[in-house]
Amino acid sequence: MTNCSIAGQTEQAQEEQMLTYHKTTEEEKEIITAWQYAGQYAIYNTTPYAEQKKQGVGFANPKNNFYSFFDHDTLVGFINLYEEPTEVFFGIGVRPDACGRGYGQQMTKAACDLSGRLFPGKPLYLEVRTWNARAVRCYEKAGFRITGEPIRQTTAAGDGVFYHMVRKI
């Protein structure tokens, strides 16, 4: 298992929030898909991993590259990097009770670095619901910029209006 460390903004934060990551295991996929978000964020709740495996989607899609992130021994989130012909799609999830603690920003920065190593020369992009200001701020701090007008689309999580955000290489 390869672990990489992500430094926080200050030395104190670095000591308190040293994240490590590795390829997501089968057990971690079971745990992550059981996470339950509340309120408007409930749209991010997913189907159980066993169901995803039957359909070959989500965590069971072999084209996805999932990495689990840990604060010491605690699983706090995951990222997905999906290579496309000219760019890389980036997805992220933070454990519901760990949101708002700076993990998303650290994980996003790590995703940018990892994507650059795995898929050199390809820009990273994501799509985020326009109402999710918390996530938009996180991505902007990591160098992503909104491109174009918001788009309406249907995803596995339902209909929505999304920003397309790109981080140039």
PDB file of C-alpha atoms in Angstrom:
ATOM      1  CA  MET A   1       0.000   0.000   0.000  1.00  0.00           C
ATOM      2  CA  THR A   2       1.329   3.409  -0.954  1.00  0.00           C
ATOM      3  CA  ASN A   3       0.488   6.216   1.434  1.00  0.00           C
ATOM      4  CA  CYS A   4       1.093   9.868   0.691  1.00  0.00           C
ATOM      5  CA  SER A   5       0.900  12.721   3.159  1.00  0.00           C
ATOM      6  CA  ILE A   6      -0.930  15.977   2.583  1.00  0.00           C
ATOM      7  CA  ALA A   7       0.170  19.002   4.574  1.00  0.00           C
ATOM      8  CA  GLY A   8      -2.344  21.398   6.099  1.00  0.00           C
ATOM      9  CA  GLN A   9      -2.214  25.189   5.870  1.00  0.00           C
ATOM     10  CA  THR A  10      -0.175  25.731   9.054  1.00  0.00           C
ATOM     11  CA  GLU A  11       2.306  23.662  11.018  1.00  0.00           C
ATOM     12  CA  GLN A  12      -0.308  23.180  13.737  1.00  0.00           C
ATOM     13  CA  ALA A  13      -2.924  22.075  11.181  1.00  0.00           C
ATOM     14  CA  GLN A  14      -0.283  19.834   9.630  1.00  0.00           C
ATOM     15  CA  GLU A  15       0.202  18.038  12.940  1.00  0.00           C
ATOM     16  CA  GLU A  16      -3.542  17.773  13.519  1.00  0.00           C
ATOM     17  CA  GLN A  17      -4.652  16.863   9.992  1.00  0.00           C
ATOM     18  CA  MET A  18      -2.049  14.734   8.277  1.00  0.00           C
ATOM     19  CA  LEU A  19      -4.017  12.777   5.698  1.00  0.00           C
ATOM     20  CA  THR A  20      -2.863   9.575   4.066  1.00  0.00           C
ATOM     21  CA  TYR A  21      -4.449   7.783   1.153  1.00  0.00           C
ATOM     22  CA  HIS A  22      -4.416   4.543  -0.776  1.00  0.00           C
ATOM     23  CA  LYS A  23      -6.484   2.755  -3.440  1.00  0.00           C
ATOM     24  CA  THR A  24      -9.965   2.144  -2.032  1.00  0.00           C
ATOM     25  CA  THR A  25     -10.479  -1.408  -0.790  1.00  0.00           C
ATOM     26  CA  GLU A  26     -13.625  -3.500  -1.165  1.00  0.00           C
ATOM     27  CA  GLU A  27     -14.358  -3.079   2.553  1.00  0.00           C
ATOM     28  CA  GLU A  28     -13.989   0.702   2.283  1.00  0.00           C
ATOM     29  CA  LYS A  29     -16.382   0.770  -0.682  1.00  0.00           C
ATOM     30  CA  GLU A  30     -18.981  -0.972   1.519  1.00  0.00           C
ATOM     31  CA  ILE A  31     -18.441   1.595   4.279  1.00  0.00           C
ATOM     32  CA  ILE A  32     -18.515   4.637   1.989  1.00  0.00           C
ATOM     33  CA  THR A  33     -21.713   3.620   0.217  1.00  0.00           C
ATOM     34  CA  ALA A  34     -23.420   3.309   3.611  1.00  0.00           C
ATOM     35  CA  TRP A  35     -22.732   6.960   4.485  1.00  0.00           C
ATOM     36  CA  GLN A  36     -25.939   8.949   4.901  1.00  0.00           C
ATOM     37  CA  TYR A  37     -26.052  12.692   4.331  1.00  0.00           C
ATOM     38  CA  ALA A  38     -28.812  14.868   5.805  1.00  0.00           C
ATOM     39  CA  GLY A  39     -30.937  17.681   4.398  1.00  0.00           C
ATOM     40  CA  GLN A  40     -30.188  18.945   0.905  1.00  0.00           C
ATOM     41  CA  TYR A  41     -26.970  16.871   0.893  1.00  0.00           C
ATOM     42  CA  ALA A  42     -29.025  13.627   1.029  1.00  0.00           C
ATOM     43  CA  ILE A  43     -28.924  13.703  -2.758  1.00  0.00           C
ATOM     44  CA  TYR A  44     -25.353  12.387  -2.396  1.00  0.00           C
ATOM     45  CA  ASN A  45     -26.495   9.190  -0.659  1.00  0.00           C
ATOM     46  CA  THR A  46     -25.710   6.227  -2.912  1.00  0.00           C
ATOM     47  CA  THR A  47     -26.987   2.741  -3.488  1.00  0.00           C
ATOM     48  CA  PRO A  48     -25.244  -0.015  -1.512  1.00  0.00           C
ATOM     49  CA  TYR A  49     -22.010  -1.330  -2.974  1.00  0.00           C
ATOM     50  CA  ALA A  50     -23.528  -4.793  -3.515  1.00  0.00           C
ATOM     51  CA  GLU A  51     -26.100  -3.216  -5.853  1.00  0.00           C
ATOM     52  CA  GLN A  52     -23.411  -1.179  -7.644  1.00  0.00           C
ATOM     53  CA  LYS A  53     -21.452  -4.402  -8.223  1.00  0.00           C
ATOM     54  CA  LYS A  54     -24.486  -6.058  -9.838  1.00  0.00           C
ATOM     55  CA  GLN A  55     -24.791  -3.133 -12.260  1.00  0.00           C
ATOM     56  CA  GLY A  56     -21.064  -2.438 -12.743  1.00  0.00           C
ATOM     57  CA  VAL A  57     -21.510   1.242 -11.849  1.00  0.00           C
ATOM     58  CA  GLY A  58     -20.114   3.714  -9.331  1.00  0.00           C
ATOM     59  CA  PHE A  59     -17.558   2.090  -7.068  1.00  0.00           C
ATOM     60  CA  ALA A  60     -17.816  -1.096  -9.158  1.00  0.00           C
ATOM     61  CA  ASN A  61     -16.952   0.579 -12.480  1.00  0.00           C
ATOM     62  CA  PRO A  62     -13.407  -0.608 -13.284  1.00  0.00           C
ATOM     63  CA  LYS A  63     -12.670   2.631 -15.181  1.00  0.00           C
ATOM     64  CA  ASN A  64     -12.947   4.629 -11.947  1.00  0.00           C
ATOM     65  CA  ASN A  65      -9.840   5.191  -9.821  1.00  0.00           C
ATOM     66  CA  PHE A  66     -10.950   5.514  -6.200  1.00  0.00           C
ATOM     67  CA  TYR A  67      -8.641   6.504  -3.339  1.00  0.00           C
ATOM     68  CA  SER A  68      -9.590   6.509   0.347  1.00  0.00           C
ATOM     69  CA  PHE A  69      -8.324   9.250   2.675  1.00  0.00           C
ATOM     70  CA  PHE A  70      -7.559   8.842   6.352  1.00  0.00           C
ATOM     71  CA  ASP A  71      -6.904  11.131   9.290  1.00  0.00           C
ATOM     72  CA  HIS A  72      -4.751   8.770  11.325  1.00  0.00           C
ATOM     73  CA  ASP A  73      -6.857   5.555  11.313  1.00  0.00           C
ATOM     74  CA  THR A  74     -10.182   7.242  10.521  1.00  0.00           C
ATOM     75  CA  LEU A  75     -11.632   7.082   6.994  1.00  0.00           C
ATOM     76  CA  VAL A  76     -12.689  10.670   6.258  1.00  0.00           C
ATOM     77  CA  GLY A  77     -13.312  10.653   2.517  1.00  0.00           C
ATOM     78  CA  PHE A  78     -12.535   9.472  -0.978  1.00  0.00           C
ATOM     79  CA  ILE A  79     -11.739  10.768  -4.427  1.00  0.00           C
ATOM     80  CA  ASN A  80     -12.310   9.368  -7.901  1.00  0.00           C
ATOM     81  CA  LEU A  81     -10.237  10.103 -10.984  1.00  0.00           C
ATOM     82  CA  TYR A  82     -11.781   8.961 -14.261  1.00  0.00           C
ATOM     83  CA  GLU A  83      -9.611   9.337 -17.345  1.00  0.00           C
ATOM     84  CA  GLU A  84     -11.286  10.563 -20.508  1.00  0.00           C
ATOM     85  CA  PRO A  85      -9.628  11.118 -23.921  1.00  0.00           C
ATOM     86  CA  THR A  86      -8.573  14.743 -23.311  1.00  0.00           C
ATOM     87  CA  GLU A  87      -9.187  15.384 -19.598  1.00  0.00           C
ATOM     88  CA  VAL A  88      -9.784  13.704 -16.232  1.00  0.00           C
ATOM     89  CA  PHE A  89     -13.081  13.782 -14.337  1.00  0.00           C
ATOM     90  CA  PHE A  90     -12.705  14.367 -10.586  1.00  0.00           C
ATOM     91  CA  GLY A  91     -15.201  13.268  -7.945  1.00  0.00           C
ATOM     92  CA  ILE A  92     -14.960  13.573  -4.172  1.00  0.00           C
ATOM     93  CA  GLY A  93     -16.871  12.627  -1.052  1.00  0.00           C
ATOM     94  CA  VAL A  94     -16.263  13.534   2.588  1.00  0.00           C
ATOM     95  CA  ARG A  95     -17.777  11.440   5.382  1.00  0.00           C
ATOM     96  CA  PRO A  96     -20.947  13.288   6.502  1.00  0.00           C
ATOM     97  CA  ASP A  97     -19.780  13.971  10.059  1.00  0.00           C
ATOM     98  CA  ALA A  98     -16.348  15.104   8.809  1.00  0.00           C
ATOM     99  CA  CYS A  99     -17.633  17.873   6.504  1.00  0.00           C
ATOM    100  CA  GLY A 100     -16.512  21.417   7.266  1.00  0.00           C
ATOM    101  CA  ARG A 101     -13.154  20.413   8.787  1.00  0.00           C
ATOM    102  CA  GLY A 102     -10.891  21.185   5.828  1.00  0.00           C
ATOM    103  CA  TYR A 103     -10.617  17.607   4.580  1.00  0.00           C
ATOM    104  CA  GLY A 104     -12.225  18.387   1.224  1.00  0.00           C
ATOM    105  CA  GLN A 105      -9.653  21.013   0.371  1.00  0.00           C
ATOM    106  CA  GLN A 106      -6.756  18.761   1.363  1.00  0.00           C
ATOM    107  CA  MET A 107      -8.216  15.872  -0.631  1.00  0.00           C
ATOM    108  CA  THR A 108      -8.822  18.103  -3.663  1.00  0.00           C
ATOM    109  CA  LYS A 109      -5.218  19.293  -3.651  1.00  0.00           C
ATOM    110  CA  ALA A 110      -4.028  15.686  -3.363  1.00  0.00           C
ATOM    111  CA  ALA A 111      -6.299  14.710  -6.279  1.00  0.00           C
ATOM    112  CA  CYS A 112      -4.715  17.422  -8.420  1.00  0.00           C
ATOM    113  CA  ASP A 113      -1.221  16.156  -7.621  1.00  0.00           C
ATOM    114  CA  LEU A 114      -2.178  12.507  -8.123  1.00  0.00           C
ATOM    115  CA  SER A 115      -3.962  13.208 -11.408  1.00  0.00           C
ATOM    116  CA  GLY A 116      -0.872  15.035 -12.685  1.00  0.00           C
ATOM    117  CA  ARG A 117       1.256  11.979 -11.947  1.00  0.00           C
ATOM    118  CA  LEU A 118      -1.210   9.387 -13.298  1.00  0.00           C
ATOM    119  CA  PHE A 119      -2.470  11.344 -16.319  1.00  0.00           C
ATOM    120  CA  PRO A 120       0.238  13.875 -17.223  1.00  0.00           C
ATOM    121  CA  GLY A 121      -0.803  16.741 -19.459  1.00  0.00           C
ATOM    122  CA  LYS A 122      -4.560  16.311 -18.946  1.00  0.00           C
ATOM    123  CA  PRO A 123      -6.599  19.001 -17.188  1.00  0.00           C
ATOM    124  CA  LEU A 124      -8.860  18.010 -14.316  1.00  0.00           C
ATOM    125  CA  TYR A 125     -12.560  18.899 -14.315  1.00  0.00           C
ATOM    126  CA  LEU A 126     -15.595  18.382 -12.129  1.00  0.00           C
ATOM    127  CA  GLU A 127     -19.272  19.181 -12.072  1.00  0.00           C
ATOM    128  CA  VAL A 128     -20.850  20.563  -8.906  1.00  0.00           C
ATOM    129  CA  ARG A 129     -24.428  21.516  -8.131  1.00  0.00           C
ATOM    130  CA  THR A 130     -24.805  25.297  -8.209  1.00  0.00           C
ATOM    131  CA  TRP A 131     -26.427  25.392  -4.743  1.00  0.00           C
ATOM    132  CA  ASN A 132     -23.416  23.656  -3.138  1.00  0.00           C
ATOM    133  CA  ALA A 133     -21.516  26.849  -2.247  1.00  0.00           C
ATOM    134  CA  ARG A 134     -19.395  24.990   0.330  1.00  0.00           C
ATOM    135  CA  ALA A 135     -17.998  22.687  -2.360  1.00  0.00           C
ATOM    136  CA  VAL A 136     -17.564  25.489  -4.927  1.00  0.00           C
ATOM    137  CA  ARG A 137     -15.418  27.456  -2.436  1.00  0.00           C
ATOM    138  CA  CYS A 138     -13.337  24.351  -1.718  1.00  0.00           C
ATOM    139  CA  TYR A 139     -12.663  23.743  -5.414  1.00  0.00           C
ATOM    140  CA  GLU A 140     -11.862  27.389  -6.112  1.00  0.00           C
ATOM    141  CA  LYS A 141      -9.265  27.369  -3.302  1.00  0.00           C
ATOM    142  CA  ALA A 142      -7.628  24.402  -5.058  1.00  0.00           C
ATOM    143  CA  GLY A 143      -7.405  26.275  -8.373  1.00  0.00           C
ATOM    144  CA  PHE A 144     -10.602  25.204 -10.159  1.00  0.00           C
ATOM    145  CA  ARG A 145     -12.539  27.841 -12.096  1.00  0.00           C
ATOM    146  CA  ILE A 146     -16.137  27.833 -13.327  1.00  0.00           C
ATOM    147  CA  THR A 147     -16.279  27.693 -17.113  1.00  0.00           C
ATOM    148  CA  GLY A 148     -19.318  28.556 -19.168  1.00  0.00           C
ATOM    149  CA  GLU A 149     -22.905  28.853 -18.018  1.00  0.00           C
ATOM    150  CA  PRO A 150     -24.527  26.452 -15.533  1.00  0.00           C
ATOM    151  CA  ILE A 151     -25.846  23.286 -17.174  1.00  0.00           C
ATOM    152  CA  ARG A 152     -28.950  21.248 -16.372  1.00  0.00           C
ATOM    153  CA  GLN A 153     -28.385  17.517 -16.429  1.00  0.00           C
ATOM    154  CA  THR A 154     -29.613  14.229 -15.040  1.00  0.00           C
ATOM    155  CA  THR A 155     -27.164  12.148 -13.015  1.00  0.00           C
ATOM    156  CA  ALA A 156     -27.454   8.959 -10.986  1.00  0.00           C
ATOM    157  CA  ALA A 157     -28.353  11.280  -8.086  1.00  0.00           C
ATOM    158  CA  GLY A 158     -31.168  12.986 -10.026  1.00  0.00           C
ATOM    159  CA  ASP A 159     -31.750  16.183 -11.982  1.00  0.00           C
ATOM    160  CA  GLY A 160     -29.812  19.319 -11.173  1.00  0.00           C
ATOM    161  CA  VAL A 161     -28.095  22.469 -12.335  1.00  0.00           C
ATOM    162  CA  PHE A 162     -24.327  22.210 -12.296  1.00  0.00           C
ATOM    163  CA  TYR A 163     -21.244  24.342 -12.715  1.00  0.00           C
ATOM    164  CA  HIS A 164     -18.516  22.884 -14.907  1.00  0.00           C
ATOM    165  CA  MET A 165     -15.212  23.641 -13.169  1.00  0.00           C
ATOM    166  CA  VAL A 166     -11.750  23.104 -14.649  1.00  0.00           C
ATOM    167  CA  ARG A 167      -8.278  23.162 -13.170  1.00  0.00           C
ATOM    168  CA  LYS A 168      -5.700  23.849 -15.848  1.00  0.00           C
ATOM    169  CA  ILE A 169      -2.406  21.997 -15.803  1.00  0.00           C
TER     170      ILE A 169
END
